[in-house]
Tab-separated table of C-alpha atoms in Angstrom:
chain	number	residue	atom	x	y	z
A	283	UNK	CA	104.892	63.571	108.781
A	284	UNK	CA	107.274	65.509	106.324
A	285	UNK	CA	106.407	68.901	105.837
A	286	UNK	CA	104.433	70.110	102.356
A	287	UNK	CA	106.587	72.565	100.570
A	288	UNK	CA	105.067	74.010	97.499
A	289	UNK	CA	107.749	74.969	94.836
A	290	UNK	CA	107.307	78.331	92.533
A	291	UNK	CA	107.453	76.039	89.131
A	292	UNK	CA	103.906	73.259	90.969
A	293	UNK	CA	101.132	73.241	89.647
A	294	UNK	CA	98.193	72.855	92.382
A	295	UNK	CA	94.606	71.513	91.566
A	296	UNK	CA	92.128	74.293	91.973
A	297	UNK	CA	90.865	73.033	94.784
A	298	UNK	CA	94.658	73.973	96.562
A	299	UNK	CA	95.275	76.837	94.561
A	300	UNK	CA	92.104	79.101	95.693
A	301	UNK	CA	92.629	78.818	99.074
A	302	UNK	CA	96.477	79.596	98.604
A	303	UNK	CA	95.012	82.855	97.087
A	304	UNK	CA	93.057	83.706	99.529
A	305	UNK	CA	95.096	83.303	102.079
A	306	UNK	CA	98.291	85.444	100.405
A	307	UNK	CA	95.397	87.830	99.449
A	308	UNK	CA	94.531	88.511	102.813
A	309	UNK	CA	97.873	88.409	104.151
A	310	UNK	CA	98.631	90.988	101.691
A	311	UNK	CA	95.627	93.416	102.072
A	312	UNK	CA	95.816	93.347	105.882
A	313	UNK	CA	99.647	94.267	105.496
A	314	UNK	CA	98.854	96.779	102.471
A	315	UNK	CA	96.286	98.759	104.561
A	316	UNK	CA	97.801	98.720	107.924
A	317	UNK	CA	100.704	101.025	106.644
A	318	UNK	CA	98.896	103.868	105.119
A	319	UNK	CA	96.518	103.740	108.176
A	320	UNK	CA	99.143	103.958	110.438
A	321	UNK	CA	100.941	106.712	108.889
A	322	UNK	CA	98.065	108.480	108.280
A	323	UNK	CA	97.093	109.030	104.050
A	324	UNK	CA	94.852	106.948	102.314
A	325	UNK	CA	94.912	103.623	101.698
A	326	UNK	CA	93.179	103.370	97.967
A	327	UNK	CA	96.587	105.078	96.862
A	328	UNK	CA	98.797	102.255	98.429
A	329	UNK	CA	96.700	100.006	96.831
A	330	UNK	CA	96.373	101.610	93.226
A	331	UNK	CA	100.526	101.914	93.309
A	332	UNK	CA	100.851	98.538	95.033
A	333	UNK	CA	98.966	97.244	92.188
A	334	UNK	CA	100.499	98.843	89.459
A	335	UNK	CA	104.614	98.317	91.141
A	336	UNK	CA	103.145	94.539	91.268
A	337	UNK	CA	102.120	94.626	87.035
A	338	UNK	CA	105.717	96.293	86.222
A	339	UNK	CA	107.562	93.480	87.885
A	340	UNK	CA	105.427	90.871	86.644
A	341	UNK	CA	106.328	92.209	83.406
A	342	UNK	CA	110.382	92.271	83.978
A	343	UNK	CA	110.100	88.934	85.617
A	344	UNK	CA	108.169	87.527	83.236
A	345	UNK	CA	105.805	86.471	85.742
A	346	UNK	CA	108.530	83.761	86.880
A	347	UNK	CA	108.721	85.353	90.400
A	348	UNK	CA	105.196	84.961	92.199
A	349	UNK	CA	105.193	87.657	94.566
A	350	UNK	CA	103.283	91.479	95.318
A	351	UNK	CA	104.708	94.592	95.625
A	352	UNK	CA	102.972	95.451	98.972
A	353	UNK	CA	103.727	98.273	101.384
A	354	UNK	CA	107.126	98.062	103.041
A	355	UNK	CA	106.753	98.261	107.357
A	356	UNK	CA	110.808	98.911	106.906
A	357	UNK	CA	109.156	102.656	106.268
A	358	UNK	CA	107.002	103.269	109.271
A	359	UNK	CA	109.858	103.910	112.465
A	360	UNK	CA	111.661	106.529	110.332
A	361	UNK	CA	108.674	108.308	108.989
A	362	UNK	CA	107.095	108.234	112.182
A	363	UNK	CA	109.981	109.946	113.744
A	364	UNK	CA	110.032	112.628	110.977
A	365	UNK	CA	106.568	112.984	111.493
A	366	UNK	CA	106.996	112.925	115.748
A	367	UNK	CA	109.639	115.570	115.149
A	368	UNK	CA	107.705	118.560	113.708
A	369	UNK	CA	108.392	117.378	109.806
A	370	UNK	CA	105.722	116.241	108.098
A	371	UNK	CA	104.704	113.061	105.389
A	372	UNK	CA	105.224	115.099	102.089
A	373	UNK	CA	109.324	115.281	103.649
A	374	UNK	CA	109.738	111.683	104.605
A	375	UNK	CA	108.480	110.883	101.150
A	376	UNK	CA	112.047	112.745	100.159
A	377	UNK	CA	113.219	109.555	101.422
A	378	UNK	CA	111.602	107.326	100.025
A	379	UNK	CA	112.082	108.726	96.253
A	380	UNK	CA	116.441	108.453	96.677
A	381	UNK	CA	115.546	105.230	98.575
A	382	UNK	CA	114.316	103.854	95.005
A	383	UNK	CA	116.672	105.494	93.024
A	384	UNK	CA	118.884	103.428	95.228
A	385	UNK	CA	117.313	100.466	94.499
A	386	UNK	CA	117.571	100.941	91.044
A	387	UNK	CA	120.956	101.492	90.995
A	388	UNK	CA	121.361	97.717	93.216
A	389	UNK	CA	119.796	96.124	90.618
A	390	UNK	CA	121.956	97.193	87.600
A	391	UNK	CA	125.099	96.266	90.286
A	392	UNK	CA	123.245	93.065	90.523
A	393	UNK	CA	122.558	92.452	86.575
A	394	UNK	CA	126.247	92.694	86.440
A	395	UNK	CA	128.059	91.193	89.560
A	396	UNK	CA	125.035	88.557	90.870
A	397	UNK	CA	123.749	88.147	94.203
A	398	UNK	CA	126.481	86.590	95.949
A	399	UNK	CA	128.105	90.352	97.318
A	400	UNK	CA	124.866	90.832	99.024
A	401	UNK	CA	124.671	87.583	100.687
A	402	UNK	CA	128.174	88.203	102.029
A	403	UNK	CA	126.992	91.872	103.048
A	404	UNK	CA	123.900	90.623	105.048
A	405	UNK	CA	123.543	87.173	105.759
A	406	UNK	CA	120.617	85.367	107.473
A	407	UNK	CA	121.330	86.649	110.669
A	408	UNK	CA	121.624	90.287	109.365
A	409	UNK	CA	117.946	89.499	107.596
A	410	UNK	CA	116.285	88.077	110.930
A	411	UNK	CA	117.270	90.819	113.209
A	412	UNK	CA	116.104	93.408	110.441
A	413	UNK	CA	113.140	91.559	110.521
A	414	UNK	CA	112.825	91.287	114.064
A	415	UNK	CA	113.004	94.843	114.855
A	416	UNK	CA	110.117	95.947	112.507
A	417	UNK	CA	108.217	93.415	113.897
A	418	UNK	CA	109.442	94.900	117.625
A	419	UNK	CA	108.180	98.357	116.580
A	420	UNK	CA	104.825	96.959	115.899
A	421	UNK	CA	104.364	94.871	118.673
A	422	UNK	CA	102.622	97.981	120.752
A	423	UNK	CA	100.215	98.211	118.348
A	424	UNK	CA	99.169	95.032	118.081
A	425	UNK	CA	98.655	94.816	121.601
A	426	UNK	CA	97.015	97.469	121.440
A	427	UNK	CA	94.705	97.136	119.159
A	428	UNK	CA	93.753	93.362	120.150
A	429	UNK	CA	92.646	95.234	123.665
A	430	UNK	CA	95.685	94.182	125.779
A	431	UNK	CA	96.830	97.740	126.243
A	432	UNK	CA	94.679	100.860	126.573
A	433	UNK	CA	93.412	102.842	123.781
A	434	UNK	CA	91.370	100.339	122.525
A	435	UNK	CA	90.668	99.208	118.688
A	436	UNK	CA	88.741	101.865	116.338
A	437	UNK	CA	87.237	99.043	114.112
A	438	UNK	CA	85.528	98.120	117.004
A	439	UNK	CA	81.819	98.559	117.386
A	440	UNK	CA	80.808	99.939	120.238
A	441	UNK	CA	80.427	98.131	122.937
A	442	UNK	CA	81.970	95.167	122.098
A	443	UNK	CA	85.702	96.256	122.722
A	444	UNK	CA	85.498	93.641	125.782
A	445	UNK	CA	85.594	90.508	123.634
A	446	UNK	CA	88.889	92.064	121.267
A	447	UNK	CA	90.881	90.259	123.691
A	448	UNK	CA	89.466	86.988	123.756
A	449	UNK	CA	88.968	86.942	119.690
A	450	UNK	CA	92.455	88.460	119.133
A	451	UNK	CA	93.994	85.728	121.431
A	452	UNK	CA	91.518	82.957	119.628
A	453	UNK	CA	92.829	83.980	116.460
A	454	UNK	CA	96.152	83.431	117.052
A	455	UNK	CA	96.153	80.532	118.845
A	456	UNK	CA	94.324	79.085	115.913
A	457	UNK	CA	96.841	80.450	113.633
A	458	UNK	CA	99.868	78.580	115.619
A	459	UNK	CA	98.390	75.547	116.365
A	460	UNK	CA	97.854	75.453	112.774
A	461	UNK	CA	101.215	76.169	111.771
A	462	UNK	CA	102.650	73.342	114.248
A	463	UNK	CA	99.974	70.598	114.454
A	464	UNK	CA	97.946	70.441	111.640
A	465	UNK	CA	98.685	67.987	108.759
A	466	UNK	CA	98.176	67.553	105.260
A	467	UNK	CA	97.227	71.011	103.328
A	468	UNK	CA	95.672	72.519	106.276
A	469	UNK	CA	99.141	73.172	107.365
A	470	UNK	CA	100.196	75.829	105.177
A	471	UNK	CA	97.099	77.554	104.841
A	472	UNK	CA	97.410	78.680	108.602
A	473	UNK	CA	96.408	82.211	108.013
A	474	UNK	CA	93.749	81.503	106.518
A	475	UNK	CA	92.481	78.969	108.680
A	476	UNK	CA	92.860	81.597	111.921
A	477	UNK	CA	91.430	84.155	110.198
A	478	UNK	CA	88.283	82.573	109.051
A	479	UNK	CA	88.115	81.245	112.664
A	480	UNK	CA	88.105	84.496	113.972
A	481	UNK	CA	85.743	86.297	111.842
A	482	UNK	CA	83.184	83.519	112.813
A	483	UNK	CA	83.473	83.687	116.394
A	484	UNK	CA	83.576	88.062	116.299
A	485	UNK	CA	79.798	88.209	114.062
A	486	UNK	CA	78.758	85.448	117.099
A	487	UNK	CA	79.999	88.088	119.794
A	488	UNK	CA	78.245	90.863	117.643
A	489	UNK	CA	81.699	92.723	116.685
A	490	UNK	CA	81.097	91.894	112.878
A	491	UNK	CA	79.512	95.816	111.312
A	492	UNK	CA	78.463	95.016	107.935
A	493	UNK	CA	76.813	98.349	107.568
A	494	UNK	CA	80.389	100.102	106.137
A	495	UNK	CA	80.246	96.655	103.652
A	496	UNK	CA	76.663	97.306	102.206
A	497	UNK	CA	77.444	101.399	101.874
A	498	UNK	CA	80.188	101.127	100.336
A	499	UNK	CA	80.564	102.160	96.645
A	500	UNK	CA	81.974	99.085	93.945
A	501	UNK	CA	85.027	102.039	93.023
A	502	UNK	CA	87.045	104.694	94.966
């Protein structure tokens, strides 16, 4: 069966378009929140600039681009080895000011001259290994964190760390098979289907604290 691509310019039924949401939704947040975490500020700030870098492009784009501003992971190695080296956040954030100034002065080159320079400057192959090594630098921590390497996961209750394994392993399993041998819809909401798997099978195993859900305040 040929694969279901959804083009920017469809128009779903409702009843294809929520899930879709939900499952960019939680691709973002996860993605949004692991980067502050990990670099250690708070993650209401990503959020509130994520959100309002995502309403400024909406606005230049004219909402013809579907897509959110999220934290970048291409970041984290550098800052972390600033921050490993005796420097500290507020001086890696030097870096990331000129790196948008940069930016800014790509985009009038590109306004003028078009995209095709860049796609002679760093073709596909370029992209995937760029892509591969971020995802290389986070591959300890993932392992980590799913309880395949010491140290454990913090999000953990207590006493449950012994099923991380078997639920982080369940959840991606879930998450490929999906991507590979489901059909239909069900096929590119992947994500969304491991993730949902996942959650059910941690509150059955007791790892599910709902406690930090029903004390929590509606703002930050």
């Amino acid at each position: 069966m040929k694969r279901k691509i959804i083009g920017i310019g469809d128009k779903l039924p409702v009843t294809e378009t929520l899930p879709l949401s939900f499952q960019h939704l939680t691709a973002m947040f996860g993605g949004t929140i692991l980067v502050p975490v990990l670099l250690g500020i708070d993650p209401g700030i990503a959020l509130l600039m994520n959100g309002i870098g995502t309403l400024i492009y909406s606005y230049f784009t004219k909402g013809g681009i579907p897509a959110y501003l999220g934290s970048s992971f291409a970041f984290i190695a550098p800052t972390l080895l600033i921050i490993s080296s005796g420097g500290s956040y507020n001086e890696a954030q030097t870096g990331f000011i000129f790196f948008g100034i940069f930016f800014i002065l790509v985009s009038f080159i590109v306004k003028k001259f078009g995209t095709g320079w860049i796609e002679a400057a760093m073709p596909p192959a370029v992209m995937g290994s760029v892509v591969s090594i971020i995802g290389l630098e986070l591959a300890p921590l993932a392992a980590r964190q799913s309880g395949l390497l010491g140290g454990g996961n913090p999000a953990v209750p207590s006493g449950s760390g012994q099923y991380a394994v078997i639920v982080s392993l369940f959840t991606l399993s879930i998450g490929i098979i999906g991507s590979s041998a489901f059909r239909g819809f069900l096929q590119i909401v992947p994500i969304l289907t491991a993730i949902i798997a996942g959650y059910i099978l941690a509150f059955l195993l007791g790892m599910v604290n709902t406690d930090i859900i029903k004390n929590a305040g509606w703002f930050s």
